[in-house]
mmCIF file of C-alpha atoms and ligand atoms in Angstrom:
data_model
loop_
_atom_site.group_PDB
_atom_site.id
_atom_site.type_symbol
_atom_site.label_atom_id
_atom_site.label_comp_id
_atom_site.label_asym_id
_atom_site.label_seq_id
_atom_site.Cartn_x
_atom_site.Cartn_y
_atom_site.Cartn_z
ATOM 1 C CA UNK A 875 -4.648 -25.192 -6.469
ATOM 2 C CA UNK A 876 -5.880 -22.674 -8.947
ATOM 3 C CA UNK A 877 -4.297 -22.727 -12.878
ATOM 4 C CA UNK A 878 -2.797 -19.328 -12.359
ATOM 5 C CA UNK A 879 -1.270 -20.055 -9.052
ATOM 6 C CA UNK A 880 2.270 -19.680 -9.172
ATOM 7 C CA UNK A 881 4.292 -22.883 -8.375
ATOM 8 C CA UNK A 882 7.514 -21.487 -7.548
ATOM 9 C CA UNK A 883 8.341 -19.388 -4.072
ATOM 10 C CA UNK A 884 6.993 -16.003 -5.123
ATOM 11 C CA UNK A 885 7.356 -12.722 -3.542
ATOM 12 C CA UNK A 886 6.304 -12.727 0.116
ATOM 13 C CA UNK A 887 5.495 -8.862 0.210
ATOM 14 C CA UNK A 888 4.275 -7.409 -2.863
ATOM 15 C CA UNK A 889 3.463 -2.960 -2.933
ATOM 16 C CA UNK A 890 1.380 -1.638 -5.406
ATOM 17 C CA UNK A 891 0.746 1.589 -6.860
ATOM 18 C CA UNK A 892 -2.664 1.494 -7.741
ATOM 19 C CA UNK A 893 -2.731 3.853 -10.525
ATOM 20 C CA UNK A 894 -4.923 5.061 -13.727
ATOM 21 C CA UNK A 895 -8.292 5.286 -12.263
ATOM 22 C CA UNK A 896 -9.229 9.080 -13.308
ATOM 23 C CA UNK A 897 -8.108 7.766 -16.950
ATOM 24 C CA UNK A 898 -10.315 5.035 -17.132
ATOM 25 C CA UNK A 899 -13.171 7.147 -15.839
ATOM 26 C CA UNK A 900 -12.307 9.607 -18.591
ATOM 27 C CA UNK A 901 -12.380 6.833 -21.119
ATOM 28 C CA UNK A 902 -15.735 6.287 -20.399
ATOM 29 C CA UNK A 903 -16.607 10.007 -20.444
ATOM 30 C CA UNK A 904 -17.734 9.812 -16.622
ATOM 31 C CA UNK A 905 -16.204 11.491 -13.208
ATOM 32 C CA UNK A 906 -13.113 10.745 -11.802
ATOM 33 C CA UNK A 907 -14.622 9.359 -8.846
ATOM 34 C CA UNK A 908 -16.131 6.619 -11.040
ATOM 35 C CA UNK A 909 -12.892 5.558 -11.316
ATOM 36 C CA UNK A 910 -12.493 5.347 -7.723
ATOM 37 C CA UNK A 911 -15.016 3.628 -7.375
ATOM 38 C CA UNK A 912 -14.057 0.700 -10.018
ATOM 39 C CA UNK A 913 -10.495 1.075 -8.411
ATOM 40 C CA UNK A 914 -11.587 0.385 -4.801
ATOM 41 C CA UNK A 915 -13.807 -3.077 -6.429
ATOM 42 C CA UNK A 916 -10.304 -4.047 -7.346
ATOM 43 C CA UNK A 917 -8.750 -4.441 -4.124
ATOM 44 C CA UNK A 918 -11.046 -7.198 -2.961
ATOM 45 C CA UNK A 919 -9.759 -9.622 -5.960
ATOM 46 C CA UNK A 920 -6.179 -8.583 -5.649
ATOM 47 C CA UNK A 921 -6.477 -9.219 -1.709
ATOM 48 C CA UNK A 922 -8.203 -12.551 -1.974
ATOM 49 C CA UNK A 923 -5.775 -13.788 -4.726
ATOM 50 C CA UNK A 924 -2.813 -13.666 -2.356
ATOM 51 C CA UNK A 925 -2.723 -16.666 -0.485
ATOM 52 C CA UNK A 926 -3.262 -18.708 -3.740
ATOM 53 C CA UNK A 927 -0.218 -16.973 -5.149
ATOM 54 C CA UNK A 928 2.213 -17.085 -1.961
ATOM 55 C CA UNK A 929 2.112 -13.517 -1.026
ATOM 56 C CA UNK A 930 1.596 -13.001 2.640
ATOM 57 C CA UNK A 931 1.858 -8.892 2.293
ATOM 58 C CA UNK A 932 -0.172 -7.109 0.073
ATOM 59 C CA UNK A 933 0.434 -2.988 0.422
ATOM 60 C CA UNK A 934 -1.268 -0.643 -1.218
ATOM 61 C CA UNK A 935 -1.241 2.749 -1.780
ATOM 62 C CA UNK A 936 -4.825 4.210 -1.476
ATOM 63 C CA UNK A 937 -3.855 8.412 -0.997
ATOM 64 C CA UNK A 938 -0.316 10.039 -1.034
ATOM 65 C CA UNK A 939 0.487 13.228 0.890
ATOM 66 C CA UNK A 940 0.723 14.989 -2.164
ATOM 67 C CA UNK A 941 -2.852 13.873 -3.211
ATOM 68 C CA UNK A 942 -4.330 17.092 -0.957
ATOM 69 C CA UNK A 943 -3.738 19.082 -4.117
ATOM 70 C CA UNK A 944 -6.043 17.795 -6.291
ATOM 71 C CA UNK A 945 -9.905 19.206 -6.391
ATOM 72 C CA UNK A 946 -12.148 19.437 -3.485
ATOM 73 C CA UNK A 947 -14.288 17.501 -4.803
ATOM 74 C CA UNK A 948 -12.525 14.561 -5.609
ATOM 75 C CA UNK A 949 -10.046 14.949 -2.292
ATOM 76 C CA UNK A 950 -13.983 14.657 -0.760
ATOM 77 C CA UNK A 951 -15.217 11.757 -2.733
ATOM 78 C CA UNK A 952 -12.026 10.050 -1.670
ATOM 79 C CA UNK A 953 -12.491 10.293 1.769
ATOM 80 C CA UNK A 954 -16.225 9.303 1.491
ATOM 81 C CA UNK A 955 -15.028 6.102 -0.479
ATOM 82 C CA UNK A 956 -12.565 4.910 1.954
ATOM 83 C CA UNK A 957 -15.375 4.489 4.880
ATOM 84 C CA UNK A 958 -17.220 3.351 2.555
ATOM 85 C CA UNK A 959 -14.806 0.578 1.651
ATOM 86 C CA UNK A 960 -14.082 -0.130 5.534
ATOM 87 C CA UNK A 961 -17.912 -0.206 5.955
ATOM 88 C CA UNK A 962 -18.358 -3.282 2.616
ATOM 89 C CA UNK A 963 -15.500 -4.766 3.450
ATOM 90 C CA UNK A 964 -14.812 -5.024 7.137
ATOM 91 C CA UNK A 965 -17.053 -8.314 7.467
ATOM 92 C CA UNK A 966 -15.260 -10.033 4.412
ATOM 93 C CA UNK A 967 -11.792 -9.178 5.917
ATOM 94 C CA UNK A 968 -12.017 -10.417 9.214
ATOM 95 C CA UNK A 969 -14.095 -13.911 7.889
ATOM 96 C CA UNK A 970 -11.310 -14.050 5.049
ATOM 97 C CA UNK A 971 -8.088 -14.151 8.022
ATOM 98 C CA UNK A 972 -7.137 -10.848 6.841
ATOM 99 C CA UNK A 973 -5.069 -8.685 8.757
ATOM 100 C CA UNK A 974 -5.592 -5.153 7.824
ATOM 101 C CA UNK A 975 -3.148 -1.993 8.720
ATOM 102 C CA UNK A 976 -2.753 1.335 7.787
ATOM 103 C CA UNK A 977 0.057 3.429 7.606
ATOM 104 C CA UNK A 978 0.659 7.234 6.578
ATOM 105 C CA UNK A 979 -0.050 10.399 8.318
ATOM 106 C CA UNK A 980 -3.679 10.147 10.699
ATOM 107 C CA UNK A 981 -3.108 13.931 11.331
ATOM 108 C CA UNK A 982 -4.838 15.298 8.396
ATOM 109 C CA UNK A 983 -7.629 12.328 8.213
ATOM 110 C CA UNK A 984 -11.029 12.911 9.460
ATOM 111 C CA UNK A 985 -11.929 11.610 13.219
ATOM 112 C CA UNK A 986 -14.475 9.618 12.187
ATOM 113 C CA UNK A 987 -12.473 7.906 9.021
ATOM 114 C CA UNK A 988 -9.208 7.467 11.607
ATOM 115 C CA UNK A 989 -11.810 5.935 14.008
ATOM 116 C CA UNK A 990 -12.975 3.606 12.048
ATOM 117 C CA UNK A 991 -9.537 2.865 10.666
ATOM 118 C CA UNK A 992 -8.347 1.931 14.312
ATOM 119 C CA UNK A 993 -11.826 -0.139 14.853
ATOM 120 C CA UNK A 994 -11.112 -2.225 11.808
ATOM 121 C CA UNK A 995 -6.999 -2.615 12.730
ATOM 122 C CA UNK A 996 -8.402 -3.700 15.863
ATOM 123 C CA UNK A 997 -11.394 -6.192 14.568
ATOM 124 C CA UNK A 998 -8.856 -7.686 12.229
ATOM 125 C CA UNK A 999 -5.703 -8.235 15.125
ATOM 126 C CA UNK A 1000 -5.829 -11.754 15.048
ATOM 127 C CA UNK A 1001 -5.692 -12.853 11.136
ATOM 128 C CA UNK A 1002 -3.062 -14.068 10.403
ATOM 129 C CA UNK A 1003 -3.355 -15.410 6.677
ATOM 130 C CA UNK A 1004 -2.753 -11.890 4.924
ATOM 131 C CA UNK A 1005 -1.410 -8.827 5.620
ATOM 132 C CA UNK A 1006 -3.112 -5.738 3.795
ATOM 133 C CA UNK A 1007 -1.662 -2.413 4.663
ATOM 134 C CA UNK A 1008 -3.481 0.327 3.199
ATOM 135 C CA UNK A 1009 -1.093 3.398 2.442
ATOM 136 C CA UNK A 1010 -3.358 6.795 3.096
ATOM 137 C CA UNK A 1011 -2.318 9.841 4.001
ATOM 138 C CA UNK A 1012 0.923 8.351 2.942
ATOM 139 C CA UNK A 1013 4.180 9.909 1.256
ATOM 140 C CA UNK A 1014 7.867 8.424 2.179
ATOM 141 C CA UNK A 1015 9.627 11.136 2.772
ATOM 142 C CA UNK A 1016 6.912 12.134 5.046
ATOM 143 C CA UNK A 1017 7.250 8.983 7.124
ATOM 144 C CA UNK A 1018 10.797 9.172 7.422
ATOM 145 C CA UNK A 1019 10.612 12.749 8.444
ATOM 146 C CA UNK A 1020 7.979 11.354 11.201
ATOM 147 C CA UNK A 1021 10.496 9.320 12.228
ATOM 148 C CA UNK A 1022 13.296 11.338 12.348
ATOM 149 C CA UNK A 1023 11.679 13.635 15.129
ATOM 150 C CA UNK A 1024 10.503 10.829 16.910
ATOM 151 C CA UNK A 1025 14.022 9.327 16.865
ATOM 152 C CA UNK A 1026 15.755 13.087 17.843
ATOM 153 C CA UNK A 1027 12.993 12.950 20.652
ATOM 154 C CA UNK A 1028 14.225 9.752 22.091
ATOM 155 C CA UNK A 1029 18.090 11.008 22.091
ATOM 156 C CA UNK A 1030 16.774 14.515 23.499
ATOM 157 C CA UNK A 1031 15.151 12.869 26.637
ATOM 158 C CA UNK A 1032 18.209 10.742 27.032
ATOM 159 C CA UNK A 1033 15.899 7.223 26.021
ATOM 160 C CA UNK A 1034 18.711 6.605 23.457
ATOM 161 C CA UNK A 1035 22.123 7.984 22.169
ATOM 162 C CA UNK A 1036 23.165 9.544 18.914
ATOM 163 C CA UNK A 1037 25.919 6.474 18.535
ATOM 164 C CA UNK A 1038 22.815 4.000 18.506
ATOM 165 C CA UNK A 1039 21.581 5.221 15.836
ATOM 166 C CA UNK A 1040 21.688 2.995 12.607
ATOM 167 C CA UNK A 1041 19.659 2.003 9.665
ATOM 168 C CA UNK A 1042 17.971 -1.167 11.991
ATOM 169 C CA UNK A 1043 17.357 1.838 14.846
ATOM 170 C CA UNK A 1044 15.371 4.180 11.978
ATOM 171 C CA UNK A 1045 13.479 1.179 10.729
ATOM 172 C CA UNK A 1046 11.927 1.038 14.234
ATOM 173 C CA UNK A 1047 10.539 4.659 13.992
ATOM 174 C CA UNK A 1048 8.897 3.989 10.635
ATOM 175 C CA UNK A 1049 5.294 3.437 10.195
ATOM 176 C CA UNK A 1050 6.084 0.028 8.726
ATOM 177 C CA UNK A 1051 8.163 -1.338 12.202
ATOM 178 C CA UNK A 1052 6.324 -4.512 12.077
ATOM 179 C CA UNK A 1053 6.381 -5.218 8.182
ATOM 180 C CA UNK A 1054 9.282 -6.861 6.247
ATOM 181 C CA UNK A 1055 10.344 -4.916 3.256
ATOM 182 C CA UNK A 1056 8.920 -5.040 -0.011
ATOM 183 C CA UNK A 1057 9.964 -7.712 -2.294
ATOM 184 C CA UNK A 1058 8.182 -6.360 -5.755
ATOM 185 C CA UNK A 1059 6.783 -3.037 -6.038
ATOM 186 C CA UNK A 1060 4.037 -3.093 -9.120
ATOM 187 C CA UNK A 1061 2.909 0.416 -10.449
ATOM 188 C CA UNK A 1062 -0.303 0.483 -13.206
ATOM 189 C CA UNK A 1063 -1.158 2.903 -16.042
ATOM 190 C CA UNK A 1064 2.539 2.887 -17.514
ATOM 191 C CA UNK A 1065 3.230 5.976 -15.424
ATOM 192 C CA UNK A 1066 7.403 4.774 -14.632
ATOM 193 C CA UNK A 1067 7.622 6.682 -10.821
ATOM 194 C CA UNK A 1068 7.490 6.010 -7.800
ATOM 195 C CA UNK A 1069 5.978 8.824 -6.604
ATOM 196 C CA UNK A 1070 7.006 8.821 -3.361
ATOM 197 C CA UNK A 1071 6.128 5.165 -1.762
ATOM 198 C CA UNK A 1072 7.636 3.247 0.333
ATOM 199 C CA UNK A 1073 11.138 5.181 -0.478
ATOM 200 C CA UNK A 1074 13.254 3.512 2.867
ATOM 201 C CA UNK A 1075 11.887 0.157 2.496
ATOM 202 C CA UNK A 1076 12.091 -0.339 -1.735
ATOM 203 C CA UNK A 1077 16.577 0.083 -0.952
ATOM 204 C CA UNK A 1078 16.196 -3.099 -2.735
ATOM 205 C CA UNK A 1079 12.654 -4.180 -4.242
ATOM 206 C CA UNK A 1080 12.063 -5.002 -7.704
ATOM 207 C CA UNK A 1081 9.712 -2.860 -9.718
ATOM 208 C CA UNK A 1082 7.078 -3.600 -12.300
ATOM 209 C CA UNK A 1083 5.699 -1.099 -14.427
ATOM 210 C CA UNK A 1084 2.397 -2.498 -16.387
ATOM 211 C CA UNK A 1085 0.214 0.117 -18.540
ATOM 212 C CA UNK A 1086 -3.037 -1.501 -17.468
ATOM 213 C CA UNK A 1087 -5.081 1.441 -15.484
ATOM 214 C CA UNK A 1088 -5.878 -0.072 -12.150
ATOM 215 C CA UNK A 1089 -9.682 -1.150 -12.229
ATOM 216 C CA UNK A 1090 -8.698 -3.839 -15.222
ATOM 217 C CA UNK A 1091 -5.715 -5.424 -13.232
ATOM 218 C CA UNK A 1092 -6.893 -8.716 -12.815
ATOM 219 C CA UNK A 1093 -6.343 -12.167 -11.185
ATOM 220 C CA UNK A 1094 -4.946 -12.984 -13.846
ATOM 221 C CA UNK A 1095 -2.442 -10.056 -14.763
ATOM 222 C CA UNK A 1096 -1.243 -9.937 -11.214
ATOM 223 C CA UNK A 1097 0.005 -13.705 -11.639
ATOM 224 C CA UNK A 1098 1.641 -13.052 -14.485
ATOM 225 C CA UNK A 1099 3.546 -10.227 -13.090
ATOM 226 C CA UNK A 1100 4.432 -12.504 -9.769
ATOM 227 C CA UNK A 1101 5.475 -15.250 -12.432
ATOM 228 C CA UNK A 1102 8.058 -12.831 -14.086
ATOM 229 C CA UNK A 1103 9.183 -11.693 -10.724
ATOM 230 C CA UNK A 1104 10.101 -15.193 -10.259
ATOM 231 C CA UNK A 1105 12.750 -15.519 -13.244
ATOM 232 C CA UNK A 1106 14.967 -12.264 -11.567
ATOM 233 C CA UNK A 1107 18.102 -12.847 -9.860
ATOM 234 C CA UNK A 1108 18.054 -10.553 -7.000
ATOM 235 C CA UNK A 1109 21.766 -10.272 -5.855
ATOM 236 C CA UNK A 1110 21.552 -7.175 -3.157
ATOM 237 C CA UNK A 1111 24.657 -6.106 -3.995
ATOM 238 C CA UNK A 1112 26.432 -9.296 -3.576
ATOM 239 C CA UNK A 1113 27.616 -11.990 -6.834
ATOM 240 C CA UNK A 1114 25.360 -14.169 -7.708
ATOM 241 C CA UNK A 1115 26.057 -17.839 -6.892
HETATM 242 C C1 LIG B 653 -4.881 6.565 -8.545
HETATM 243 O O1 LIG B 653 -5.549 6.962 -9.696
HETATM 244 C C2 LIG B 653 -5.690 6.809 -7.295
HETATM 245 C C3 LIG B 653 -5.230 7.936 -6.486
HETATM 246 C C4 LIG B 653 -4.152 8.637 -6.683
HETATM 247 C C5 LIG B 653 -6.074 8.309 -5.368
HETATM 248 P P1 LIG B 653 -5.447 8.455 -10.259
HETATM 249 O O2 LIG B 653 -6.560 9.244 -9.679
HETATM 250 O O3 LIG B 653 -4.104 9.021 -10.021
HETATM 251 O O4 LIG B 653 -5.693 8.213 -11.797
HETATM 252 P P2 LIG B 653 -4.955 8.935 -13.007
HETATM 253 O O5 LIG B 653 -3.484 8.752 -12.806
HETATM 254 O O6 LIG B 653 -5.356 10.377 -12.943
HETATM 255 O O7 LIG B 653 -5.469 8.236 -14.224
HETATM 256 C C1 LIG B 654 0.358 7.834 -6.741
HETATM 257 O O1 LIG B 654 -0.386 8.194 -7.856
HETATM 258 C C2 LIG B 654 -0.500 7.809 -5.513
HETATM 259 C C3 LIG B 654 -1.505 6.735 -5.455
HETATM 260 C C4 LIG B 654 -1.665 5.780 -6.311
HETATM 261 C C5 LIG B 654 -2.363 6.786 -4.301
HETATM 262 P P1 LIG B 654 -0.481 9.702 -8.375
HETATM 263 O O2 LIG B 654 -1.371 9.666 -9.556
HETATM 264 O O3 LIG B 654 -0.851 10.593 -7.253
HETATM 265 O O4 LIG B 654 1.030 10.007 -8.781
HETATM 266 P P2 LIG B 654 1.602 11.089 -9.808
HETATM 267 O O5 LIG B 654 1.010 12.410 -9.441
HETATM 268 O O6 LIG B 654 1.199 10.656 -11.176
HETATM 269 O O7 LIG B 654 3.079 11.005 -9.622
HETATM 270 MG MG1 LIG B 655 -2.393 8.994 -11.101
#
């Protein structure tokens, strides 16, 4: 067992808002796209950390629904990155037992990126060892909106009642149906927001907030995050024992 594997049960699914990487790039007096690009070398690390450190779901959020407004330039560069990324890292992903997903809106994506998101969801359907879902195209009150029209659909066509309808019923609608909920949400570059992730499913995650811009989160900084999430007493609303 690696020295910064955490010995006690850890968080299962672990979210992260993978934030700071136009800062660094300005640091450094280069492109925001640089950043990206450091940002996107990341992943790999954080990904193959997780079984070492207990975590079986790893979700990350690449693009939100609200990141259309930004240049066209970089909204371009970002696009260009992610097949990019699915081109590196498809090989290492399926060898590594990792099971890769994407949720968020496909409407807006390119054919060719949502084509090869589908060929790598499919080339990776039997790992088993990690979960990655990668958030793009993603905003939560966007996904629950999805939801809700796919859910009045269902009631309009008679396929289910308005009585049936409860949180477990709404769950099934969301683009995360097959995912349990988060169990730590982290956020880099000190930025204290959520900015719109995973809003439905976080009802009760725990958050951590670390100033470190994304491409210098390490190994090593993301156990010692999962080792503080260890010392909380998560009562859900309940006394604890
Ligand atoms: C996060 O880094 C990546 C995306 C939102 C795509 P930013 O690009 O938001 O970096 P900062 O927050 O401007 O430093
Ligand atoms: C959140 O970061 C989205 C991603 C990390 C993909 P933003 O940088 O877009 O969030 P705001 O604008 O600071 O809230
Ligand atoms: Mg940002």
């Amino acid at each position: 067992m690696p020295k910064d594997a955490i010995p006690t049960i850890g968080p299962a699914h672990v979210a992260i808002i993978m934030d700071g990487n136009g800062r660094w790039a300005q640091k450094r007096g280069r492109p925001r796209l640089f950043g990206h690009h450091a940002g996107a070398r990341r992943v790999r690390e954080i990904v193959e950390a997780c079984p070492d450190m207990g975590v079986k779901y790893l979700t990350i959020f690449a693009f939100s629904t609200e990141n259309w407004k930004r240049t066209q330039v970089e909204v371009a560069g970002l696009m260009s990155l992610f097949r990019k990324y699915i081109e590196r890292e498809a090989k290492a992903l399926v060898r590594n037992g990792v099971r890769v997903r994407f949720i968020g809106d496909r409407i807006r994506l390119d054919e060719k990126l949502v084509a090869m998101m589908d060929e790598l969801e499919l080339l990776t359907s039997h790992n088993d060892l990690i979960h990655l879902t990668i958030a793009l195209n993603y905003g939560g009150r966007d996904e629950v909106t999805r939801a809700a029209k796919r859910l009045a659909l269902e009631i309009e066509q008679g396929r289910l009642t308005h009585d049936e309808v409860d949180a477990e019923t709404l769950s099934r609608f969301l683009d995360t149906h097959v995912l349990p909920d988060p169990d730590l949400v982290i956020r880099t570059s000190g930025e204290a927001r959520i900015s719109n992730f995973l809003l439905w499913q976080s009802a009760y995650a725990e958050y951590e907030f670390v100033d470190t811009l994304w491409p210098d989160f390490s190994r090593t900084e993301f156990a010692r995050v999962l080792a503080s999430y260890g010392k909380r007493d998560r009562r859900f609303g309940a006394v604890s024992a």
